[in-house]
mmCIF file of C-alpha atoms and ligand atoms in Angstrom:
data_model
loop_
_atom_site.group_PDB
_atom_site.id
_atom_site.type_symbol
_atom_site.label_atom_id
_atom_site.label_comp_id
_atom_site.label_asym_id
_atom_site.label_seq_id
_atom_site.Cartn_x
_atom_site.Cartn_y
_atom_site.Cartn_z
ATOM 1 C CA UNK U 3 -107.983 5.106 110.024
ATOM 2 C CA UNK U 4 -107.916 2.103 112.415
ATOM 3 C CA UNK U 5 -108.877 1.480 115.811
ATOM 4 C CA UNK U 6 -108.636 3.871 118.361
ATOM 5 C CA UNK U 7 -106.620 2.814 121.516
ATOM 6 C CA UNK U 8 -106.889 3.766 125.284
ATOM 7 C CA UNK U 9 -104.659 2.276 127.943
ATOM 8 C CA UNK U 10 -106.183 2.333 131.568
ATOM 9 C CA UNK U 11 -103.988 1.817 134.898
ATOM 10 C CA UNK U 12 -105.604 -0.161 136.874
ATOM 11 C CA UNK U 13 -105.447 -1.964 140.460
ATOM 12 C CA UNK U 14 -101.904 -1.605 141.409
ATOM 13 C CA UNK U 15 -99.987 -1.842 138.416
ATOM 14 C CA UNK U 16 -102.523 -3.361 135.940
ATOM 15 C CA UNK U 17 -103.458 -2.276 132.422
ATOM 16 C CA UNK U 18 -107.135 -2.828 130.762
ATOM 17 C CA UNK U 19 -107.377 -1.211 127.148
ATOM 18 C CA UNK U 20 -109.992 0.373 125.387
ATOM 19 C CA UNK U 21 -110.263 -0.233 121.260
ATOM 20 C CA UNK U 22 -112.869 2.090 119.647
ATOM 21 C CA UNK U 23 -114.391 2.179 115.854
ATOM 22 C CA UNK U 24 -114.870 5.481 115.271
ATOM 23 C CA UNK U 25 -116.761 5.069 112.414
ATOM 24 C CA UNK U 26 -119.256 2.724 113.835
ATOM 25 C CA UNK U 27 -118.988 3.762 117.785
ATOM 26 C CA UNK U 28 -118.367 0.493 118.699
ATOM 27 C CA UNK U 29 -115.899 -0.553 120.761
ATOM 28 C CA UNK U 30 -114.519 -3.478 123.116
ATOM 29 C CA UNK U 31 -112.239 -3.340 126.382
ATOM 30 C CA UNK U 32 -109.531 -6.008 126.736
ATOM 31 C CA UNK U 33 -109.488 -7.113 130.458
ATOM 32 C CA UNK U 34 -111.372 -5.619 132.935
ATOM 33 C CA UNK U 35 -109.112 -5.687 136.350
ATOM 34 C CA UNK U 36 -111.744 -3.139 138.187
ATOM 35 C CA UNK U 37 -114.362 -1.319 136.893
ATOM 36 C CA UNK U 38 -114.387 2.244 138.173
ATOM 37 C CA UNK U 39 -111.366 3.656 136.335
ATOM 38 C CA UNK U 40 -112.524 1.892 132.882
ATOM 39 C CA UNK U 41 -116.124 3.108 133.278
ATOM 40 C CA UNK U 42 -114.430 6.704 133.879
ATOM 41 C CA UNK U 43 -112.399 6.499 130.912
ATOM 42 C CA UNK U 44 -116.087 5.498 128.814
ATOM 43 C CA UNK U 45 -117.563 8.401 130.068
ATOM 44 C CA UNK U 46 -115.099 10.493 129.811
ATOM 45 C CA UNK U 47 -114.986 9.419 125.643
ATOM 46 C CA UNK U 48 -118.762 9.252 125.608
ATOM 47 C CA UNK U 49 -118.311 5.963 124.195
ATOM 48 C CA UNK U 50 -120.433 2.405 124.677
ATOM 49 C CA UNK U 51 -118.862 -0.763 125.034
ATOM 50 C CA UNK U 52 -120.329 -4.104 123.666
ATOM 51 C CA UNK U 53 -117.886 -6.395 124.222
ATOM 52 C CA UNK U 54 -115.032 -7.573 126.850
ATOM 53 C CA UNK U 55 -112.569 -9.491 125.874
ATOM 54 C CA UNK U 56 -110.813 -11.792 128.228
ATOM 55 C CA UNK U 57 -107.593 -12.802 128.110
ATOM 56 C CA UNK U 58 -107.187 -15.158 131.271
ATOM 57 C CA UNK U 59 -108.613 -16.461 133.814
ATOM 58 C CA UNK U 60 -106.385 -14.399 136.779
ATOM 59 C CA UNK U 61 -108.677 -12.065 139.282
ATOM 60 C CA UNK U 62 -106.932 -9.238 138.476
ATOM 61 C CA UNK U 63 -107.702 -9.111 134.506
ATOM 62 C CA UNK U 64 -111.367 -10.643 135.523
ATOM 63 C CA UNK U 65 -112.468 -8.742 138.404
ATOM 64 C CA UNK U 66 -114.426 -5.684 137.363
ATOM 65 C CA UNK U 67 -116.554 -7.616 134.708
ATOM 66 C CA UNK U 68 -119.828 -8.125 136.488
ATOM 67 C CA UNK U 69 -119.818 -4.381 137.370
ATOM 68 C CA UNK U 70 -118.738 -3.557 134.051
ATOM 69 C CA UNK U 71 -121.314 -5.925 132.238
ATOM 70 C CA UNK U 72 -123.831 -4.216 134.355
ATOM 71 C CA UNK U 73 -123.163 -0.564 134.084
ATOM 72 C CA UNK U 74 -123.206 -1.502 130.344
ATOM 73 C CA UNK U 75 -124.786 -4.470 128.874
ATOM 74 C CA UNK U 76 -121.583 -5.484 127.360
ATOM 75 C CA UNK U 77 -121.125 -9.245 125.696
ATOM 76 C CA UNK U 78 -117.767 -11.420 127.733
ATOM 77 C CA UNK U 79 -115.995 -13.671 125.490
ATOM 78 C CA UNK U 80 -113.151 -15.660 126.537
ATOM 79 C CA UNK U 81 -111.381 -18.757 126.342
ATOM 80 C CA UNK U 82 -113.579 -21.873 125.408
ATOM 81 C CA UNK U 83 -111.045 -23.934 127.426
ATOM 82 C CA UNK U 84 -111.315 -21.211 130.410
ATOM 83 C CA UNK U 85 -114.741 -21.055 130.889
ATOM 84 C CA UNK U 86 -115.199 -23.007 134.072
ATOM 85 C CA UNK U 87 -113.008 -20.859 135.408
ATOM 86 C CA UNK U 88 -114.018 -17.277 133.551
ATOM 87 C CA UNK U 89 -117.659 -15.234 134.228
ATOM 88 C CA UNK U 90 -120.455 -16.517 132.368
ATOM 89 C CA UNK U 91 -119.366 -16.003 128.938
ATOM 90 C CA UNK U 92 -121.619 -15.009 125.580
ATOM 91 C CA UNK U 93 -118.977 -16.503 123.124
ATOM 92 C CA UNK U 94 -116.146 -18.619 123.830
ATOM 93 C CA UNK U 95 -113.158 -18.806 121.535
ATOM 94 C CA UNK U 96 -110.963 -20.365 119.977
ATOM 95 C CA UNK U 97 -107.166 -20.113 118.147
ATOM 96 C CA UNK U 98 -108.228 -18.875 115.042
ATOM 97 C CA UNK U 99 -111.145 -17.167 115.789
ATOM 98 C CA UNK U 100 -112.236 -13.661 114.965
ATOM 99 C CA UNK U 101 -113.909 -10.743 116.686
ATOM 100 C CA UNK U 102 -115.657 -8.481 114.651
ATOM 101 C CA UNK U 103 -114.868 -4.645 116.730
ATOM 102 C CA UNK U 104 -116.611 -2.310 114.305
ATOM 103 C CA UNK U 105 -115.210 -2.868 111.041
ATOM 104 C CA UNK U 106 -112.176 -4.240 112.202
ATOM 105 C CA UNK U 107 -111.963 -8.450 112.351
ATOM 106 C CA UNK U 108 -109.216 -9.640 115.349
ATOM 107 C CA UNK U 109 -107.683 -12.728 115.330
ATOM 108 C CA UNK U 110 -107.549 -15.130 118.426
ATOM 109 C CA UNK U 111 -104.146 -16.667 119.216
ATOM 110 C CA UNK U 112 -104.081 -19.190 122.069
ATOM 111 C CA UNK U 113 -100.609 -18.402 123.923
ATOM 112 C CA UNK U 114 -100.536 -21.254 126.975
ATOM 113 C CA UNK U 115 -97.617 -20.969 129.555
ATOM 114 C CA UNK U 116 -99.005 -18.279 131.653
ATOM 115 C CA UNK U 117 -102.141 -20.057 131.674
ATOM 116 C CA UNK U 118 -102.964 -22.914 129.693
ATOM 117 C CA UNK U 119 -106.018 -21.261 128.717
ATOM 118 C CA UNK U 120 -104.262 -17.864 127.803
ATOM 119 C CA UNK U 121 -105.258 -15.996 124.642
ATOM 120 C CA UNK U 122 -103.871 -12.853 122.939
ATOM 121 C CA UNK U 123 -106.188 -10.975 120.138
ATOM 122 C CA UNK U 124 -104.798 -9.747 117.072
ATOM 123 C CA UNK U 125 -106.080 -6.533 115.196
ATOM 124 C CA UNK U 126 -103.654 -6.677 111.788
ATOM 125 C CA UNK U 127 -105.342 -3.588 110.676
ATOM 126 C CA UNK U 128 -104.959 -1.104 113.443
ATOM 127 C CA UNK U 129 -101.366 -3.579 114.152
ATOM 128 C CA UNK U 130 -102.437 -4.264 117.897
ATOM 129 C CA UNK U 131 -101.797 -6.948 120.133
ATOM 130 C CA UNK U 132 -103.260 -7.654 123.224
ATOM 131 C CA UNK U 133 -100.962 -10.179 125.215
ATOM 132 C CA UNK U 134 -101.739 -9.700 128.949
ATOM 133 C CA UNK U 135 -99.291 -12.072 131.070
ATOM 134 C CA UNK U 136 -97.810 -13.908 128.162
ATOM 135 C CA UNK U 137 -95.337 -11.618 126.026
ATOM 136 C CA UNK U 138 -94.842 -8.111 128.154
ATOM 137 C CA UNK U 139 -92.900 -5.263 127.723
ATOM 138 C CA UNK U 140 -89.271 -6.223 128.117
ATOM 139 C CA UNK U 141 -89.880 -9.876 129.914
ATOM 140 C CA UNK U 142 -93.385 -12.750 129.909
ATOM 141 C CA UNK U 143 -95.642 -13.908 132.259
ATOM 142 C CA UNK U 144 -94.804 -16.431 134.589
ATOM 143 C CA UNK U 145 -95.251 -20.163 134.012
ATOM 144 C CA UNK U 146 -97.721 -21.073 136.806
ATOM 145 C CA UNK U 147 -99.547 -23.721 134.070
ATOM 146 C CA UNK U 148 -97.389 -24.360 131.076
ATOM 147 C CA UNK U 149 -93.535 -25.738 130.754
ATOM 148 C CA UNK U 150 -91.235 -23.764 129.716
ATOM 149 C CA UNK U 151 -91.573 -25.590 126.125
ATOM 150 C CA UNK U 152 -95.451 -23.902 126.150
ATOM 151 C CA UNK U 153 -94.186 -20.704 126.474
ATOM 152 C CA UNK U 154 -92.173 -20.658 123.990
ATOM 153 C CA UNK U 155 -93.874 -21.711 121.215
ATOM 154 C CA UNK U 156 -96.505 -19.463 122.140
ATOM 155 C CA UNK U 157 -93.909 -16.771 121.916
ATOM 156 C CA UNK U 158 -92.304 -17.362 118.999
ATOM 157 C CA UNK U 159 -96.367 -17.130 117.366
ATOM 158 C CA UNK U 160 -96.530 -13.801 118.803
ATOM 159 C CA UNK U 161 -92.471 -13.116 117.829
ATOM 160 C CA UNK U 162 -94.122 -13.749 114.322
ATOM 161 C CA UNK U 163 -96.708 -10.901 114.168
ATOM 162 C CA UNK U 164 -95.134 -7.388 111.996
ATOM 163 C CA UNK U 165 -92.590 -5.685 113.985
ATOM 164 C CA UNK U 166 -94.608 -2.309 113.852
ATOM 165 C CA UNK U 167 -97.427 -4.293 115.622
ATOM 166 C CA UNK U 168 -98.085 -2.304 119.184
ATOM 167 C CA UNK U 169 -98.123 -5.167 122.126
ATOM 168 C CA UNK U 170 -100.347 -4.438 124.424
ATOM 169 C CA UNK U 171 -99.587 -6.519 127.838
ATOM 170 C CA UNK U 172 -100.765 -6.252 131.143
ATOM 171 C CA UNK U 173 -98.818 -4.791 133.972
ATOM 172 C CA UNK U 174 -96.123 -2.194 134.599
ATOM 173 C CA UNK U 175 -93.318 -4.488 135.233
ATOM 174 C CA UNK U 176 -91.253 -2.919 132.231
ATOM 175 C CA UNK U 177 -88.303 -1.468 134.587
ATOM 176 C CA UNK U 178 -87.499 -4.579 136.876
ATOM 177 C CA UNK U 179 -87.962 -6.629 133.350
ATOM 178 C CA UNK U 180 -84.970 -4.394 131.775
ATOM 179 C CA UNK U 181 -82.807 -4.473 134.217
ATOM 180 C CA UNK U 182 -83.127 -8.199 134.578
ATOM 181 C CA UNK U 183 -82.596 -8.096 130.824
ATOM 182 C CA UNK U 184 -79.438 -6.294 131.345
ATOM 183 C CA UNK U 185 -78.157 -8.881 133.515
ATOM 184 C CA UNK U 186 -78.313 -11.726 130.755
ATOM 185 C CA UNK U 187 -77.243 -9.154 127.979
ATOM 186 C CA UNK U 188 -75.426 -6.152 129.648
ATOM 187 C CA UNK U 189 -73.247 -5.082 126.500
ATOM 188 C CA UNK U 190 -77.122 -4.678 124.424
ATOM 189 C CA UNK U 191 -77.261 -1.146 123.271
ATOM 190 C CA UNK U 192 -80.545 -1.540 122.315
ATOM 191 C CA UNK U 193 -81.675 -2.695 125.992
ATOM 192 C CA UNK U 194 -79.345 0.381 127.302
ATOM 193 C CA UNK U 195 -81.468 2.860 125.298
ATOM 194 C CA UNK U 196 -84.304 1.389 126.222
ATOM 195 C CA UNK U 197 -83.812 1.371 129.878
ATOM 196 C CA UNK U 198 -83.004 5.161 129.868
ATOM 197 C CA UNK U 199 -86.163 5.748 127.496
ATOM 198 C CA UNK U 200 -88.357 3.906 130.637
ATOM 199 C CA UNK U 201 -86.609 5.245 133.095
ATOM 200 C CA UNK U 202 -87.662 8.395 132.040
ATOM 201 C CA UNK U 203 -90.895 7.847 131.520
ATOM 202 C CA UNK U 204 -91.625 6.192 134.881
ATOM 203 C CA UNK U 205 -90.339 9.375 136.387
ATOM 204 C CA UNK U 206 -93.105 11.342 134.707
ATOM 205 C CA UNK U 207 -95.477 8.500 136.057
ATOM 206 C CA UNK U 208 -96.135 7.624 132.390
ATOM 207 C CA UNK U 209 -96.800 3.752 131.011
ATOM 208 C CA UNK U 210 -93.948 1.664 129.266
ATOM 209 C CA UNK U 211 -97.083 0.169 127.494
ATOM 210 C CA UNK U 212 -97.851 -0.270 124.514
ATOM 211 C CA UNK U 213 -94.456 -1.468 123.295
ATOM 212 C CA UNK U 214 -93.206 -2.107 119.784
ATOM 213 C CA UNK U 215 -92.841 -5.383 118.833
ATOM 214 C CA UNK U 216 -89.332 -4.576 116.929
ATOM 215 C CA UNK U 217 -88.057 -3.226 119.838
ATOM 216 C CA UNK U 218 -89.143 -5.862 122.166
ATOM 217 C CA UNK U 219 -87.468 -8.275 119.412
ATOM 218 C CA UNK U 220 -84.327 -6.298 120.159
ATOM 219 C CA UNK U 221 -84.472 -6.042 123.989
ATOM 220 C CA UNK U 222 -86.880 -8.824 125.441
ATOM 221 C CA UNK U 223 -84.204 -11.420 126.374
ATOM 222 C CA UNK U 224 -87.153 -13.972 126.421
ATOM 223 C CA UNK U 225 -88.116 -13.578 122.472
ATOM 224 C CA UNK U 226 -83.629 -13.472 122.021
ATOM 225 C CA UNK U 227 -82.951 -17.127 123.649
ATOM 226 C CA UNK U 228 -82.535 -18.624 119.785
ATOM 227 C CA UNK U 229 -79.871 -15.944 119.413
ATOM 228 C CA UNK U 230 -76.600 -17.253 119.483
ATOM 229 C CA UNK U 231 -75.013 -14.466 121.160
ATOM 230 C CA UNK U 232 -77.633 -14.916 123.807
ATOM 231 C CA UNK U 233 -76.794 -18.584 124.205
ATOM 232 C CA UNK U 234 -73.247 -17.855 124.686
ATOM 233 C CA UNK U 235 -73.454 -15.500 126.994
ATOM 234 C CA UNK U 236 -75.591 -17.619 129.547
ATOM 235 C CA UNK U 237 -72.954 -20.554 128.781
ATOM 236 C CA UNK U 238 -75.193 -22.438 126.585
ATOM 237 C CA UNK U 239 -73.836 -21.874 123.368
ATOM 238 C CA UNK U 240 -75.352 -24.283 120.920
ATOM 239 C CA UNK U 241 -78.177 -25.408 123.046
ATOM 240 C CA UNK U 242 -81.829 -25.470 122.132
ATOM 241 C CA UNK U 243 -83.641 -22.349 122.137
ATOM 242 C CA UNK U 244 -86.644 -23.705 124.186
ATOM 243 C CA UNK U 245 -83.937 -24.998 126.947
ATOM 244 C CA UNK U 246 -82.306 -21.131 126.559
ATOM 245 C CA UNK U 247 -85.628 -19.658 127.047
ATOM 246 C CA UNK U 248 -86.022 -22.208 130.054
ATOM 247 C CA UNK U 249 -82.876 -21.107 131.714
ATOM 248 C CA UNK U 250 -83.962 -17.314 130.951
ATOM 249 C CA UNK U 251 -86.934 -17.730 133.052
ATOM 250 C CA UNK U 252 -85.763 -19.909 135.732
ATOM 251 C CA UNK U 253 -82.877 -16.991 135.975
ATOM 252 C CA UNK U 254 -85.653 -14.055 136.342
ATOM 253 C CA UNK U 255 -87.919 -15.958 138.999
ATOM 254 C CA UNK U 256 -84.365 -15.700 141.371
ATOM 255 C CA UNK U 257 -83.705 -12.398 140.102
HETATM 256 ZN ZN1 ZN L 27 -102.173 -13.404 135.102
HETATM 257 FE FE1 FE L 28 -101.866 -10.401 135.539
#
């Protein structure tokens, strides 16, 4: 039956989500930007948390988890490479790690460019992804550690996960992502569709996130710079994908 999911607005325009084992009542939150609207959202379910899953080392995916270990005794695991720079952790990961949530085993994937210590966690089962600041709906994170070349790579991993697979990222930057998109791909009817679809749904105040992988693979102009279409229509026809992408992003921090 999989892992229940719970997506939580926080701060200004921050998610946290909540995964939940129904079968066991165990459950895990993935980034904890404040506490009170998470611990609301617990109560609210009746459920207990025992673990917090980081994803990077930024204050606002980091800042509610004293309060939130406190309020409920939860374990913090994180980044081995992070933890200077996380709270105290109880286990720090690595790629290829797993985290037992109930009976459901995730999968760490280390995903550097944001961050260089940025992980995602992968639950095949349930087919979620939790990518924070590295892939997000429609655009990615900001390099303000890794090259270009980082990114990348750590995008095509995630690129590589089932298209059904729900990404879960972590702000609500969908719109201005889109229509940047449409500016490197205007004639995309895919992108179109999608912009009307979150259009929409931002005017009933509703999240963009989760998003599906497939369509993200269809509309994200950062997971599209190996397309050759793409390429040409930046002027770069026949250049390397990681110097598309590098363009790409260089284009959205003027946009
Ligand atoms: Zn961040
Ligand atoms: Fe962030």
């Amino acid at each position: 039956m999989g892992l229940e999911l719970v997506t939580i607005a926080c701060l200004q325009d921050n998610y946290a989500y909540l995964i939940h084992d129904a079968a066991t009542g165990e459950g895990a939150l993935i980034d904890a930007p404040e506490a009170a609207p998470i611990l609301a959202a617990l109560a609210a379910r009746g459920w207990r948390l025992q673990q917090i899953l980081v994803t990077h080392h930024h204050s606002d995916h980091i800042g509610g988890v004293a309060e939130i270990v406190a309020a409920t005794g939860a374990r913090v695991l994180g980044a081995a490479a992070d933890r200077h720079r996380l709270p105290p952790l109880d286990r720090a990961v690595v790629e290829g790690d797993t985290v037992a949530v109930g009976g459901e085993l995730g999968h760490v994937l280390h995903v550097p460019g944001h961050t260089m210590g940025h992980i995602a966690f992968h639950f095949p089962a349930s087919g979620l992804a939790f990518t924070a600041d590295s892939l997000m709906a429609g655009g990615c994170g900001r390099l303000f550690e890794g090259s270009p070349q980082v990114m990348w790579a750590s995008l095509q991993k995630l690129a590589a996960l089932p298209g059904e697979t729900l990404v879960c990222s972590g702000h609500e930057y969908t719109m201005s992502n889109l229509r940047f998109a449409a500016t490197i791909e205007p004639d995309n009817p895919a992108l179109q569709a999608r912009i009307a679809r979150v259009g929409a749904a931002r005017a009933r105040g509703e999240a963009t996130v989760p998003s599906l992988l497939s369509e993200e693979m269809a509309t994200n102009p950062f997971l599209r710079a190996r397309l050759p279409a793409v390429k040409a229509a930046i002027g770069m026809a026949g250049q390397a994908d990681d110097l598309v992408f590098a363009e790409i992003r260089e284009r959205k921090n003027r946009f």
